[in-house]
Tab-separated table of N, CA and C and ligand atoms in Angstrom:
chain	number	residue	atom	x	y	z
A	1	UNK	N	-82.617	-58.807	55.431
A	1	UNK	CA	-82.018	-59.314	54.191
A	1	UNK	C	-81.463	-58.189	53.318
A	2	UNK	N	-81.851	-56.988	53.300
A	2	UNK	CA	-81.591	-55.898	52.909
A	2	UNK	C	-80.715	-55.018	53.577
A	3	UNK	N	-80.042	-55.016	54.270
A	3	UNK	CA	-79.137	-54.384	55.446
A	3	UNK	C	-77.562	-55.076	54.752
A	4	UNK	N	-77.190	-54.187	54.805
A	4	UNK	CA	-75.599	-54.699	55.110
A	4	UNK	C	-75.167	-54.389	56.338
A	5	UNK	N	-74.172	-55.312	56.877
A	5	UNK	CA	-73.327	-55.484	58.396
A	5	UNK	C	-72.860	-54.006	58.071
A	6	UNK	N	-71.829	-53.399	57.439
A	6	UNK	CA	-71.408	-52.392	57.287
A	6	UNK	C	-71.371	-51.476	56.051
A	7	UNK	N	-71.115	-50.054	55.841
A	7	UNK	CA	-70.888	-49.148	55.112
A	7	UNK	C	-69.417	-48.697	54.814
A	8	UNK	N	-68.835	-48.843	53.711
A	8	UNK	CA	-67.317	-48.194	53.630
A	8	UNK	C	-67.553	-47.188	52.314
A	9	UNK	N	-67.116	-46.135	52.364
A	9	UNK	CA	-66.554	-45.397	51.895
A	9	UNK	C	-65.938	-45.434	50.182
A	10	UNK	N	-65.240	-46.668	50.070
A	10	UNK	CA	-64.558	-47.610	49.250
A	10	UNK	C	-64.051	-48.910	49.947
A	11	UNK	N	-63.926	-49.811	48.618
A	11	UNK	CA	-62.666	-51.072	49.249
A	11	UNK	C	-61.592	-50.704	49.814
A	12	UNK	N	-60.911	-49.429	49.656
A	12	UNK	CA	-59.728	-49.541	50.036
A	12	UNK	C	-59.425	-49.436	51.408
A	13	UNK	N	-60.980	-48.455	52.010
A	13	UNK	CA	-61.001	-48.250	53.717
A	13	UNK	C	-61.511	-49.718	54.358
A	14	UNK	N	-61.425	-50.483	53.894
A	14	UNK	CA	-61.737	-51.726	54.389
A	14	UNK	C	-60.341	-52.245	54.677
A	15	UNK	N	-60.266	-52.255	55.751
A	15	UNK	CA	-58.521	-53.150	56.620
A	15	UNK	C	-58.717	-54.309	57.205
A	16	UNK	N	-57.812	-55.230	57.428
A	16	UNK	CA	-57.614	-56.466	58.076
A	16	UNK	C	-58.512	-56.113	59.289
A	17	UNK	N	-57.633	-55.720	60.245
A	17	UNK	CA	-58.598	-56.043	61.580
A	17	UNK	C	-59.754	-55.692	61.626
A	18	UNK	N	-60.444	-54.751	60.641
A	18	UNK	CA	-62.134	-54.698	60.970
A	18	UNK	C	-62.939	-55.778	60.719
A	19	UNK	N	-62.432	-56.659	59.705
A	19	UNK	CA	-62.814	-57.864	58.704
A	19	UNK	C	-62.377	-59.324	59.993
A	20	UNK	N	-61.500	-58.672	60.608
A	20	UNK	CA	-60.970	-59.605	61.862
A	20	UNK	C	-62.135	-59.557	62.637
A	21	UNK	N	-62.271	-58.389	62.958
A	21	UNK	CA	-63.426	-57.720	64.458
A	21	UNK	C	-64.862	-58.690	63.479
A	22	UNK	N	-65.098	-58.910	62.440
A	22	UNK	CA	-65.995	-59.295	61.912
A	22	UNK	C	-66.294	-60.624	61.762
A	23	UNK	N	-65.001	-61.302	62.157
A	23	UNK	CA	-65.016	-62.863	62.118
A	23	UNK	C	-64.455	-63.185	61.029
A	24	UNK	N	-64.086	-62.274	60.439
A	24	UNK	CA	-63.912	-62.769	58.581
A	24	UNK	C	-62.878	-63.031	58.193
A	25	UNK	N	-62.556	-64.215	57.263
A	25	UNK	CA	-60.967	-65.009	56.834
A	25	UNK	C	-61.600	-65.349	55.593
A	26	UNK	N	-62.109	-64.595	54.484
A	26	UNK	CA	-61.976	-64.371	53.097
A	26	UNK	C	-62.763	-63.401	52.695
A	27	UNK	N	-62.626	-63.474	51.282
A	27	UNK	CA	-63.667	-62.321	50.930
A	27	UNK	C	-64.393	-62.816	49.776
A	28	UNK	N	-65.815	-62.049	49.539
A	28	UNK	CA	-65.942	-62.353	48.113
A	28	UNK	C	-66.344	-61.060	47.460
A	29	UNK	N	-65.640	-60.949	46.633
A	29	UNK	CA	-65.841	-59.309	46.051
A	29	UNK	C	-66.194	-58.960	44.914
A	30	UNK	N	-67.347	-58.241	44.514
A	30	UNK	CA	-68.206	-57.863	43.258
A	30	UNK	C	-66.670	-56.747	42.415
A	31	UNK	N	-67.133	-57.097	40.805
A	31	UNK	CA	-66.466	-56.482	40.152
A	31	UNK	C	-66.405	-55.238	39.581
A	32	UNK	N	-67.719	-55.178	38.714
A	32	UNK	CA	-67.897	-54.094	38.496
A	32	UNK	C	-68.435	-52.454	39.316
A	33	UNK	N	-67.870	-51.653	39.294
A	33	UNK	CA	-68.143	-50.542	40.071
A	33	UNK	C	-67.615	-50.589	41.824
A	34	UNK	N	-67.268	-51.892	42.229
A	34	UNK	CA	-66.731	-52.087	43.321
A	34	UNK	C	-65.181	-51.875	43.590
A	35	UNK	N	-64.607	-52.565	42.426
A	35	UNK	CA	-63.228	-53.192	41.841
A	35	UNK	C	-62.841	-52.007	40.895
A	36	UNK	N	-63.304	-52.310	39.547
A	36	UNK	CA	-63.375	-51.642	38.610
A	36	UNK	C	-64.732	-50.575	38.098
A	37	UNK	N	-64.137	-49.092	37.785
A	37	UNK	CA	-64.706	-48.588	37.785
A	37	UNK	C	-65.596	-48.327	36.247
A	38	UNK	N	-67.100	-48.988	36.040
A	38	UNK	CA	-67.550	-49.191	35.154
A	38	UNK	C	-67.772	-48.138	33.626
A	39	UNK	N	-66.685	-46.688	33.850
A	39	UNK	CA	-66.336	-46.129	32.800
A	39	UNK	C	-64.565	-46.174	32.869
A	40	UNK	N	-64.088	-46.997	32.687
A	40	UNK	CA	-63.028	-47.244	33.079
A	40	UNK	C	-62.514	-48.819	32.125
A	41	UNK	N	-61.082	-48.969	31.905
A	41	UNK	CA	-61.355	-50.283	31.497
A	41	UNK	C	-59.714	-51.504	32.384
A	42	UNK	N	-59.117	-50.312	33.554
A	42	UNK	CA	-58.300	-51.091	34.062
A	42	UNK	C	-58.496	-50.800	35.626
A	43	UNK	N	-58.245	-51.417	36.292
A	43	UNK	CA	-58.589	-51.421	37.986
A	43	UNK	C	-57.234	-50.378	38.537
A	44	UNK	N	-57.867	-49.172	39.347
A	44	UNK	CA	-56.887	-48.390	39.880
A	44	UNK	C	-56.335	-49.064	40.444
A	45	UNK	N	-55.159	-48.176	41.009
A	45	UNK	CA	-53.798	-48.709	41.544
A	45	UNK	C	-54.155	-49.207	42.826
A	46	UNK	N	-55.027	-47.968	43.987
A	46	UNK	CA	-55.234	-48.128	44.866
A	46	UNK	C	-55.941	-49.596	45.379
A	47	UNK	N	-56.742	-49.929	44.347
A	47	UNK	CA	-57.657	-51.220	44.498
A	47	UNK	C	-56.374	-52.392	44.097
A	48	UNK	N	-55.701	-52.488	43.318
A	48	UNK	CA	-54.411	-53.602	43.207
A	48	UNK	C	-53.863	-53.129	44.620
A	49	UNK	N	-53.583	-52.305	44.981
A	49	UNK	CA	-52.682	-52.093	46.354
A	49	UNK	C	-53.589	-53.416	47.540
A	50	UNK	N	-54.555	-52.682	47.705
A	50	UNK	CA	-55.805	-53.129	48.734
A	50	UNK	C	-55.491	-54.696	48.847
A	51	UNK	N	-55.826	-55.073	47.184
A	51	UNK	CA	-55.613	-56.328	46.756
A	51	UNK	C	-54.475	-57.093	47.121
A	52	UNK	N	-53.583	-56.892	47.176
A	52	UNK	CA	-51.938	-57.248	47.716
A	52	UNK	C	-51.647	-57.054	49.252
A	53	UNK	N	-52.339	-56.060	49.834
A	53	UNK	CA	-52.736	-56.170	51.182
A	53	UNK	C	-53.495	-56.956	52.082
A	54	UNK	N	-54.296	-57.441	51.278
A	54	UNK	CA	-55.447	-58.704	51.698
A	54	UNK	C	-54.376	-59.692	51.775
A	55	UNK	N	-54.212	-59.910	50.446
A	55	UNK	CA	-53.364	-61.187	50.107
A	55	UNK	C	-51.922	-61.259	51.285
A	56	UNK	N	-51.173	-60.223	51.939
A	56	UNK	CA	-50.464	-60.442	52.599
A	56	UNK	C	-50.754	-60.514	53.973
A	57	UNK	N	-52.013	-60.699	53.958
A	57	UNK	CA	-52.439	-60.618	54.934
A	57	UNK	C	-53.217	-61.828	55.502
A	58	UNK	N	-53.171	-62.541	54.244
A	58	UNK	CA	-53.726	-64.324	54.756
A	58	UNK	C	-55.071	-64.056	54.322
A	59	UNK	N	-55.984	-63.250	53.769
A	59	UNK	CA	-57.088	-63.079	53.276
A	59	UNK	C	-57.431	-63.273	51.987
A	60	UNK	N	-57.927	-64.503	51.415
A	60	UNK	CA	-58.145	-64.677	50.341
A	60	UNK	C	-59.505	-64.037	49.421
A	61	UNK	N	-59.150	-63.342	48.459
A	61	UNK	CA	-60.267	-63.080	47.989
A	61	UNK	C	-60.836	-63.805	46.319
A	62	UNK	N	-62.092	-63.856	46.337
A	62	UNK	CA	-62.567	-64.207	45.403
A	62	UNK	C	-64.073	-63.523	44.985
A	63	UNK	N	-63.754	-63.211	43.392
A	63	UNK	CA	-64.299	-62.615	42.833
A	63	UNK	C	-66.210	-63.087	42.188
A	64	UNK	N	-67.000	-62.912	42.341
A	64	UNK	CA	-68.185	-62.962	41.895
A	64	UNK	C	-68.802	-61.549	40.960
A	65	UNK	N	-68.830	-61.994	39.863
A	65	UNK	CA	-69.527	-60.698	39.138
A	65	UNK	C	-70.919	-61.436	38.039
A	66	UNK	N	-71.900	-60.658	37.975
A	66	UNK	CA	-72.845	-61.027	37.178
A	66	UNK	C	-72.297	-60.915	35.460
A	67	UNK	N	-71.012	-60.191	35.519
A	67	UNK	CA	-70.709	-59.716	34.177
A	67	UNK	C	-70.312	-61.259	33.572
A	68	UNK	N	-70.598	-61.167	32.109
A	68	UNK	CA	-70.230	-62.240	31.370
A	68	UNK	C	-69.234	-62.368	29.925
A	69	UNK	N	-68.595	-61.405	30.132
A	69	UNK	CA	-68.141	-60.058	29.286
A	69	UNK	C	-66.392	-61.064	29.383
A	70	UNK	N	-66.007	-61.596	27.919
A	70	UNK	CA	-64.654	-62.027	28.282
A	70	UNK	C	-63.318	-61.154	29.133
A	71	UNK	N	-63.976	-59.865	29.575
A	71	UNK	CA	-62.960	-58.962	29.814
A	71	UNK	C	-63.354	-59.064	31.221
A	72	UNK	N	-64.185	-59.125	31.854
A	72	UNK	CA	-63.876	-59.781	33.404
A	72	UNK	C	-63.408	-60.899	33.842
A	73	UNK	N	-63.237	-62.015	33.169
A	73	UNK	CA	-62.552	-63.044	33.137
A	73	UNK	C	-60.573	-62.515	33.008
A	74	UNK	N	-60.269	-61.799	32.328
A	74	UNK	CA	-59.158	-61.376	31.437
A	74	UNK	C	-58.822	-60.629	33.211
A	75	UNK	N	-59.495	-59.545	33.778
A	75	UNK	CA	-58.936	-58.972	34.423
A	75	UNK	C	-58.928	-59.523	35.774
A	76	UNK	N	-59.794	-60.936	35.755
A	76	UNK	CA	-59.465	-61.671	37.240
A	76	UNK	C	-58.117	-62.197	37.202
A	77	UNK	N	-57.951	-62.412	35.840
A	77	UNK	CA	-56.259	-63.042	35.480
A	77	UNK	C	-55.264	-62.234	35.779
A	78	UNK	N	-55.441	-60.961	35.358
A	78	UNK	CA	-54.834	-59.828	35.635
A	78	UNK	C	-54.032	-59.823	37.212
A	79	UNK	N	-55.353	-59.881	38.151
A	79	UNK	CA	-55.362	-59.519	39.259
A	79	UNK	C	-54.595	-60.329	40.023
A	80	UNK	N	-54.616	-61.854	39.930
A	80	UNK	CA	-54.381	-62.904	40.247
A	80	UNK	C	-55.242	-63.809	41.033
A	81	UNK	N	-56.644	-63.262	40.812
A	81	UNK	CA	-57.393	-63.948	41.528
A	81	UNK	C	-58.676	-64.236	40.841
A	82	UNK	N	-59.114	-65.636	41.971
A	82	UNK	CA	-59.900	-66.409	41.446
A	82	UNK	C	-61.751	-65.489	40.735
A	83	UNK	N	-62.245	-65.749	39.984
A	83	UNK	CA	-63.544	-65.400	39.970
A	83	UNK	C	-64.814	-66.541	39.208
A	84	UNK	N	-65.839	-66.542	39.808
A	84	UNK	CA	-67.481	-67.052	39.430
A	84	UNK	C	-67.742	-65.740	38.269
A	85	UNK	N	-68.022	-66.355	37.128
A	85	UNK	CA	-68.451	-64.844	36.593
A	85	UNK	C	-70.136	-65.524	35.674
A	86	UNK	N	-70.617	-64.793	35.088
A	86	UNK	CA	-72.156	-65.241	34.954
A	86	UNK	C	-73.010	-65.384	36.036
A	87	UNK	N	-72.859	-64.991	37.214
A	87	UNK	CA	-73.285	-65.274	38.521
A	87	UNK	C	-74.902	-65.558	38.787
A	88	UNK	N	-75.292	-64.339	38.128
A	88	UNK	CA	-77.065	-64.265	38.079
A	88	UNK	C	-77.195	-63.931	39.979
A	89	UNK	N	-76.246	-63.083	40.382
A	89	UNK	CA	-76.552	-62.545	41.579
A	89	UNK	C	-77.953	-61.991	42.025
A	90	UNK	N	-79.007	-62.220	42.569
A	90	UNK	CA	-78.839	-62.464	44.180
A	90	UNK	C	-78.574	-64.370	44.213
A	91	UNK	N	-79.062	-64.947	43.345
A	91	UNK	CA	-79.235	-66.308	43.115
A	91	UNK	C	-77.848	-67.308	44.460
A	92	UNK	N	-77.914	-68.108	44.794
A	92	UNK	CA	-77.217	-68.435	45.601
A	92	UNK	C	-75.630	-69.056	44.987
A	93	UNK	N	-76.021	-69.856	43.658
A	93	UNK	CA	-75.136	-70.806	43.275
A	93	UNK	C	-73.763	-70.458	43.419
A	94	UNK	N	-73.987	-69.331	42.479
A	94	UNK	CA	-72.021	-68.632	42.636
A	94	UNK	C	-71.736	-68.223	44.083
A	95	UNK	N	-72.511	-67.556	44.694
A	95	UNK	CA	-71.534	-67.863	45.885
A	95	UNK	C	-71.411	-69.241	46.451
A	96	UNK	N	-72.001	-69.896	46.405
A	96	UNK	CA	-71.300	-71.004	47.082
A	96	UNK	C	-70.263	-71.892	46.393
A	97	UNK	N	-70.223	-71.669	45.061
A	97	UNK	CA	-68.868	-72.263	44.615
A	97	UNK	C	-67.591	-71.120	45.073
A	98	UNK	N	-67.793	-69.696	45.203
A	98	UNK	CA	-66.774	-68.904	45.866
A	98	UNK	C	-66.636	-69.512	47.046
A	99	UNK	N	-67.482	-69.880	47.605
A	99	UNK	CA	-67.191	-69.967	49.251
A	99	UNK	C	-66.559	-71.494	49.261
A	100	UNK	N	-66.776	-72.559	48.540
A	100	UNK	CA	-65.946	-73.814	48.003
A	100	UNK	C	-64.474	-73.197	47.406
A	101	UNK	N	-64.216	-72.661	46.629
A	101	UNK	CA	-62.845	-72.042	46.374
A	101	UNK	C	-62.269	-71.623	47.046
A	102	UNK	N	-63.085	-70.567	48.240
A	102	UNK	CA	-62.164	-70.033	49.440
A	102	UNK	C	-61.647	-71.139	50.256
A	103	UNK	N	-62.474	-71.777	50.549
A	103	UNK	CA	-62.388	-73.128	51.617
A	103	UNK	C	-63.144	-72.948	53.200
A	104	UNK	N	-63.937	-71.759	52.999
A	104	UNK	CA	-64.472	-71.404	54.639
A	104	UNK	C	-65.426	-71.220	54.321
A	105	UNK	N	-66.661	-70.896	55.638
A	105	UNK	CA	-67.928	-71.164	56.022
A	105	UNK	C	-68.479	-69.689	55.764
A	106	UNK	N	-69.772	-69.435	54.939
A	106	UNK	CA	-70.355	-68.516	54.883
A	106	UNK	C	-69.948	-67.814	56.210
A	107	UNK	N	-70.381	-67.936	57.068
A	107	UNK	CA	-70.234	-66.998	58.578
A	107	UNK	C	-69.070	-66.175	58.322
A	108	UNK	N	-67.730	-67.285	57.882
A	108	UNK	CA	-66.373	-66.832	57.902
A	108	UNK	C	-66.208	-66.104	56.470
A	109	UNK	N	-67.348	-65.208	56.238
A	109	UNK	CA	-67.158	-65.098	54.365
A	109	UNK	C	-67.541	-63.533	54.184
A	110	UNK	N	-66.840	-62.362	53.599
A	110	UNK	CA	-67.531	-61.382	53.950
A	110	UNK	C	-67.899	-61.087	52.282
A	111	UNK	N	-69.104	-60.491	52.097
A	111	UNK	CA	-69.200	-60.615	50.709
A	111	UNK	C	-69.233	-58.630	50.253
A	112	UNK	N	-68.518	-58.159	49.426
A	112	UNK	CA	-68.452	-56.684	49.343
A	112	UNK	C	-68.742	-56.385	47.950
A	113	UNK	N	-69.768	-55.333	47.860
A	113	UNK	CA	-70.114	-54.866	46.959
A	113	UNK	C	-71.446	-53.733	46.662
A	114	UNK	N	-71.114	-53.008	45.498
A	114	UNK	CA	-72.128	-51.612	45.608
A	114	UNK	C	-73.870	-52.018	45.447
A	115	UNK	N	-74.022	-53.082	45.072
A	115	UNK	CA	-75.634	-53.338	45.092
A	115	UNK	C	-76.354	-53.759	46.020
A	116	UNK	N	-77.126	-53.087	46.204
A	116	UNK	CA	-77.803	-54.112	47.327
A	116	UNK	C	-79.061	-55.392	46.975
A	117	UNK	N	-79.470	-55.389	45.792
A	117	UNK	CA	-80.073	-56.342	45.317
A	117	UNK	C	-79.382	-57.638	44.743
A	118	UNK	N	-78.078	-57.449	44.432
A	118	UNK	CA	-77.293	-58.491	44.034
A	118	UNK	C	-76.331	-58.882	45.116
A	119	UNK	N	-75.818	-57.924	45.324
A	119	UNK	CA	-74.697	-58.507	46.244
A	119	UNK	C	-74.769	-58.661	47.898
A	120	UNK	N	-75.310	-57.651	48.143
A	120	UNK	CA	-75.722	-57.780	49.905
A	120	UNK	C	-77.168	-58.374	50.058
A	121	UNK	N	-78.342	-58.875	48.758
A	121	UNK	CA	-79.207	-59.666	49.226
A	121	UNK	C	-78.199	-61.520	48.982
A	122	UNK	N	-77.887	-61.382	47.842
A	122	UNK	CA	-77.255	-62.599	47.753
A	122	UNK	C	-76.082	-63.255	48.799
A	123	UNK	N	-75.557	-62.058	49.347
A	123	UNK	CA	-74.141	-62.685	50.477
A	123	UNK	C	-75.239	-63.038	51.663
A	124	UNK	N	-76.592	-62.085	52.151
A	124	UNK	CA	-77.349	-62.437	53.043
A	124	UNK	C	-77.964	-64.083	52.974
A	125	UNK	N	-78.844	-64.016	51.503
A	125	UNK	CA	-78.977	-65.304	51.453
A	125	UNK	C	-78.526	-66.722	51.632
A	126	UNK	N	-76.788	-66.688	51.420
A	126	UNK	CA	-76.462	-67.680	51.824
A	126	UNK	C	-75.477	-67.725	53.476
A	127	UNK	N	-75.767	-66.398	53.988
A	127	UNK	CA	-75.446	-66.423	55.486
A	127	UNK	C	-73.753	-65.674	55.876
A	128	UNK	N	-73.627	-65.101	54.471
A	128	UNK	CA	-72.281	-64.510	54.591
A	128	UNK	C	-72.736	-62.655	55.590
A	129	UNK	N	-71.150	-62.570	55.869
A	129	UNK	CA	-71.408	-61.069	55.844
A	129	UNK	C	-71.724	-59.949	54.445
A	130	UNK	N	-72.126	-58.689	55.238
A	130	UNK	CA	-71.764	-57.978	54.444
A	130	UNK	C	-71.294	-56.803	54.206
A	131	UNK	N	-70.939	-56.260	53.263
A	131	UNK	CA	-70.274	-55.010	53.581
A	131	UNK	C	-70.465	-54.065	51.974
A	132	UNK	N	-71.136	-53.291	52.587
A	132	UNK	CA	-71.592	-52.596	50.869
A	132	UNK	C	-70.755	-51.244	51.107
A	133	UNK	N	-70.197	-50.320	49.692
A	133	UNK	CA	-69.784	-49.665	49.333
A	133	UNK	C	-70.043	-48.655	48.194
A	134	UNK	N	-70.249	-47.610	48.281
A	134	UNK	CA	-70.330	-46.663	47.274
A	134	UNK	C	-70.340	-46.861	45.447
A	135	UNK	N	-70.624	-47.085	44.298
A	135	UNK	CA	-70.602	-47.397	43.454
A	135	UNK	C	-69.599	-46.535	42.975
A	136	UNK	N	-68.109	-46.860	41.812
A	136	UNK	CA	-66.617	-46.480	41.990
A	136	UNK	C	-67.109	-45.440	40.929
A	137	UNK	N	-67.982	-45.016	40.094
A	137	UNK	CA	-68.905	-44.518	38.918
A	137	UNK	C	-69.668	-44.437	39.055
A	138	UNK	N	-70.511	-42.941	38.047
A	138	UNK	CA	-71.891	-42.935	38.682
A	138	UNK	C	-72.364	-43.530	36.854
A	139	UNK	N	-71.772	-44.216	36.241
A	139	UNK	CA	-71.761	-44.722	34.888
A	139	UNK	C	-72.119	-46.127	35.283
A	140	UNK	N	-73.666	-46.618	34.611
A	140	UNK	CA	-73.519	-48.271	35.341
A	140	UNK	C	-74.912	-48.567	34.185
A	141	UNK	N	-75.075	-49.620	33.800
A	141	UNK	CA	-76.244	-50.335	33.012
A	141	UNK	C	-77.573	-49.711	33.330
A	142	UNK	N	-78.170	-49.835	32.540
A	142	UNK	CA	-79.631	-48.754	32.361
A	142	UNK	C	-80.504	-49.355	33.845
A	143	UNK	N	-80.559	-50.804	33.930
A	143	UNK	CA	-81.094	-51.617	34.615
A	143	UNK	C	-80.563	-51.639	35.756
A	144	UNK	N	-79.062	-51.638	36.149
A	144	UNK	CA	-78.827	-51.134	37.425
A	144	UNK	C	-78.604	-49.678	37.865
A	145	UNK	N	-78.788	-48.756	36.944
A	145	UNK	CA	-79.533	-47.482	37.261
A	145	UNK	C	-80.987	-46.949	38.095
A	146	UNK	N	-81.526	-48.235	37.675
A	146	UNK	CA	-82.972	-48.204	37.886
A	146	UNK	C	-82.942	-48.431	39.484
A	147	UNK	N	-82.395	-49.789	39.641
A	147	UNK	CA	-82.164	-50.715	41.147
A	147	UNK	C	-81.425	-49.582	41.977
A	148	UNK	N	-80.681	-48.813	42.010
A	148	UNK	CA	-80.273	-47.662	42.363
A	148	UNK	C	-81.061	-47.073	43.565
A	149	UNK	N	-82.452	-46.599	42.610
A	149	UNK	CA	-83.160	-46.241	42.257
A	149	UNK	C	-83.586	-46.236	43.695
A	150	UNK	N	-84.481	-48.022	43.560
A	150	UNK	CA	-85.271	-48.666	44.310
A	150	UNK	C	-84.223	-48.507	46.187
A	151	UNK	N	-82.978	-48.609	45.577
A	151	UNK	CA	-82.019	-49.204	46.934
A	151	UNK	C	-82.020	-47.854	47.679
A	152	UNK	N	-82.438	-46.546	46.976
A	152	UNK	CA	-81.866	-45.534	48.057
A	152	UNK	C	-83.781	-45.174	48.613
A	153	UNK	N	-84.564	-45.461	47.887
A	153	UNK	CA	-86.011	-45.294	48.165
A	153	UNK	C	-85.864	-46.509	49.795
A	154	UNK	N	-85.398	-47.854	49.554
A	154	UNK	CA	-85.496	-48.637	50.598
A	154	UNK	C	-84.860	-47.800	51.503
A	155	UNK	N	-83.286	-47.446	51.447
A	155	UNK	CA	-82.361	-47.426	52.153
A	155	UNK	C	-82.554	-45.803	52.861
A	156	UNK	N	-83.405	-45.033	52.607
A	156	UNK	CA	-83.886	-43.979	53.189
A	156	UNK	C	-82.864	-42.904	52.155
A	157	UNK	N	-81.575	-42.908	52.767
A	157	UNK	CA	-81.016	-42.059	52.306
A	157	UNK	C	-79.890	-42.742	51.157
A	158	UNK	N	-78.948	-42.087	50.599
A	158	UNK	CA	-78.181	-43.115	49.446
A	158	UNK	C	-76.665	-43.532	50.329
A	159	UNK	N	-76.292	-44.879	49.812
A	159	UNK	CA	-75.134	-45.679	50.436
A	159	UNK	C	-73.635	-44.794	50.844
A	160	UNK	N	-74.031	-43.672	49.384
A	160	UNK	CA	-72.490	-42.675	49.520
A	160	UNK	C	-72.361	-42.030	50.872
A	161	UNK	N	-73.577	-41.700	51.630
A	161	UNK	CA	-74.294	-40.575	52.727
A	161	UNK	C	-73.651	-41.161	53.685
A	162	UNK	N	-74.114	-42.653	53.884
A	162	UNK	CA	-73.589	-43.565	55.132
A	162	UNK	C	-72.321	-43.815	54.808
A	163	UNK	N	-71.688	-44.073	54.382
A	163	UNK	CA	-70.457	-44.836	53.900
A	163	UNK	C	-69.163	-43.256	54.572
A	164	UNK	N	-69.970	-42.047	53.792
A	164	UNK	CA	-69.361	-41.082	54.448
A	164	UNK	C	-69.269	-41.131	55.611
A	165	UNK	N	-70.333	-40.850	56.287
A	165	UNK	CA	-70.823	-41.004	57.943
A	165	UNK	C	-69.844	-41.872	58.263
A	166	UNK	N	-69.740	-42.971	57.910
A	166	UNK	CA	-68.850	-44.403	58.978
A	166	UNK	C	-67.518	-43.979	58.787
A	167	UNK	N	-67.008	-43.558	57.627
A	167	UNK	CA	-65.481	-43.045	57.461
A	167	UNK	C	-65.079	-42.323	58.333
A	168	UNK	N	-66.070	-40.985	58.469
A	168	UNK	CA	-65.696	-39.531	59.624
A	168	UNK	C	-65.626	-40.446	60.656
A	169	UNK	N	-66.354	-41.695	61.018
A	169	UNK	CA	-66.317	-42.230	62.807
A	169	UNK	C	-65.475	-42.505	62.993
A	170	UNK	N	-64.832	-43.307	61.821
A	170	UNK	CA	-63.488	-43.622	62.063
A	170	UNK	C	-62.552	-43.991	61.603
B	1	MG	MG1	-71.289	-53.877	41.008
């Protein structure tokens, strides 16, 4: 339940056909520190690029963030895409209204994001993939400072270490 399917680097080293090789025909993607970088207050270019690449690519994505903050709402608008926001991640509910918005089956659902207590226990819980990534800032809430904490004590070594590792493979 604690494992993610894979390690990236960032969103942006995440491409169609690996997400293919994965079974996967949507996404659901955490906001803060994944997307947007949480000392930051607009989403780099590279991540709108990514974003427009999915999208031309028949990959729909949709957004899940625990934030409740009218300005994650503002920048799903931005983006052009859909988001669950108040989530209360690992909790199941919001993803499964993402995975109702996408229109496909957990299996077919890859869920991406830097926590592993919110986002890769919660995409586990309801049977999605997963795919965790590096946090875009080392600037993040006192409380998910802490979980940090706990995730690299579980995870042996920290997510940046592996995420490197899988990039050099390939
Ligand atoms: Mg996050």
């Amino acid at each position: 339940m604690l494992k993610p399917d894979r390690f990236f680097a960032s969103v942006e080293r995440i491409q169609p056909p690996v997400l293919r090789e994965m079974g996967v025909r949507a996404l659901i993607v955490d906001l803060d520190n994944t997307l947007l970088p949480r000392d930051r207050d607009t989403v780099p270019a590279s991540v709108r690029e990514w974003l427009r690449a999915m999208a031309e690519d028949g990959l729909p994505v949709c957004l899940v963030s625990n934030n409740w903050h009218r300005r994650a709402r503002e920048t799903a608008h931005e983006l052009g895409i859909p988001i669950v926001a108040k989530a209360i991640k690992p909790l199941p509910f919001a993803f499964l209204r993402a995975l109702r918005i996408l229109g496909v089956r957990p299996r077919e659902c890859v869920v991406i994001g830097d926590q592993l207590f919110t986002d890769v226990l919660g995409g586990r819980l309801v049977g999605c993939r997963t795919v965790m990534v590096p946090p875009q800032s080392s600037h993040d809430l006192p409380h998910t400072l802490l979980l940090r904490r706990l995730e690299s004590l579980i995870m042996g070594r920290s997510a940046a270490d592996r995420a490197q590792e899988e990039s050099s493979c390939g």
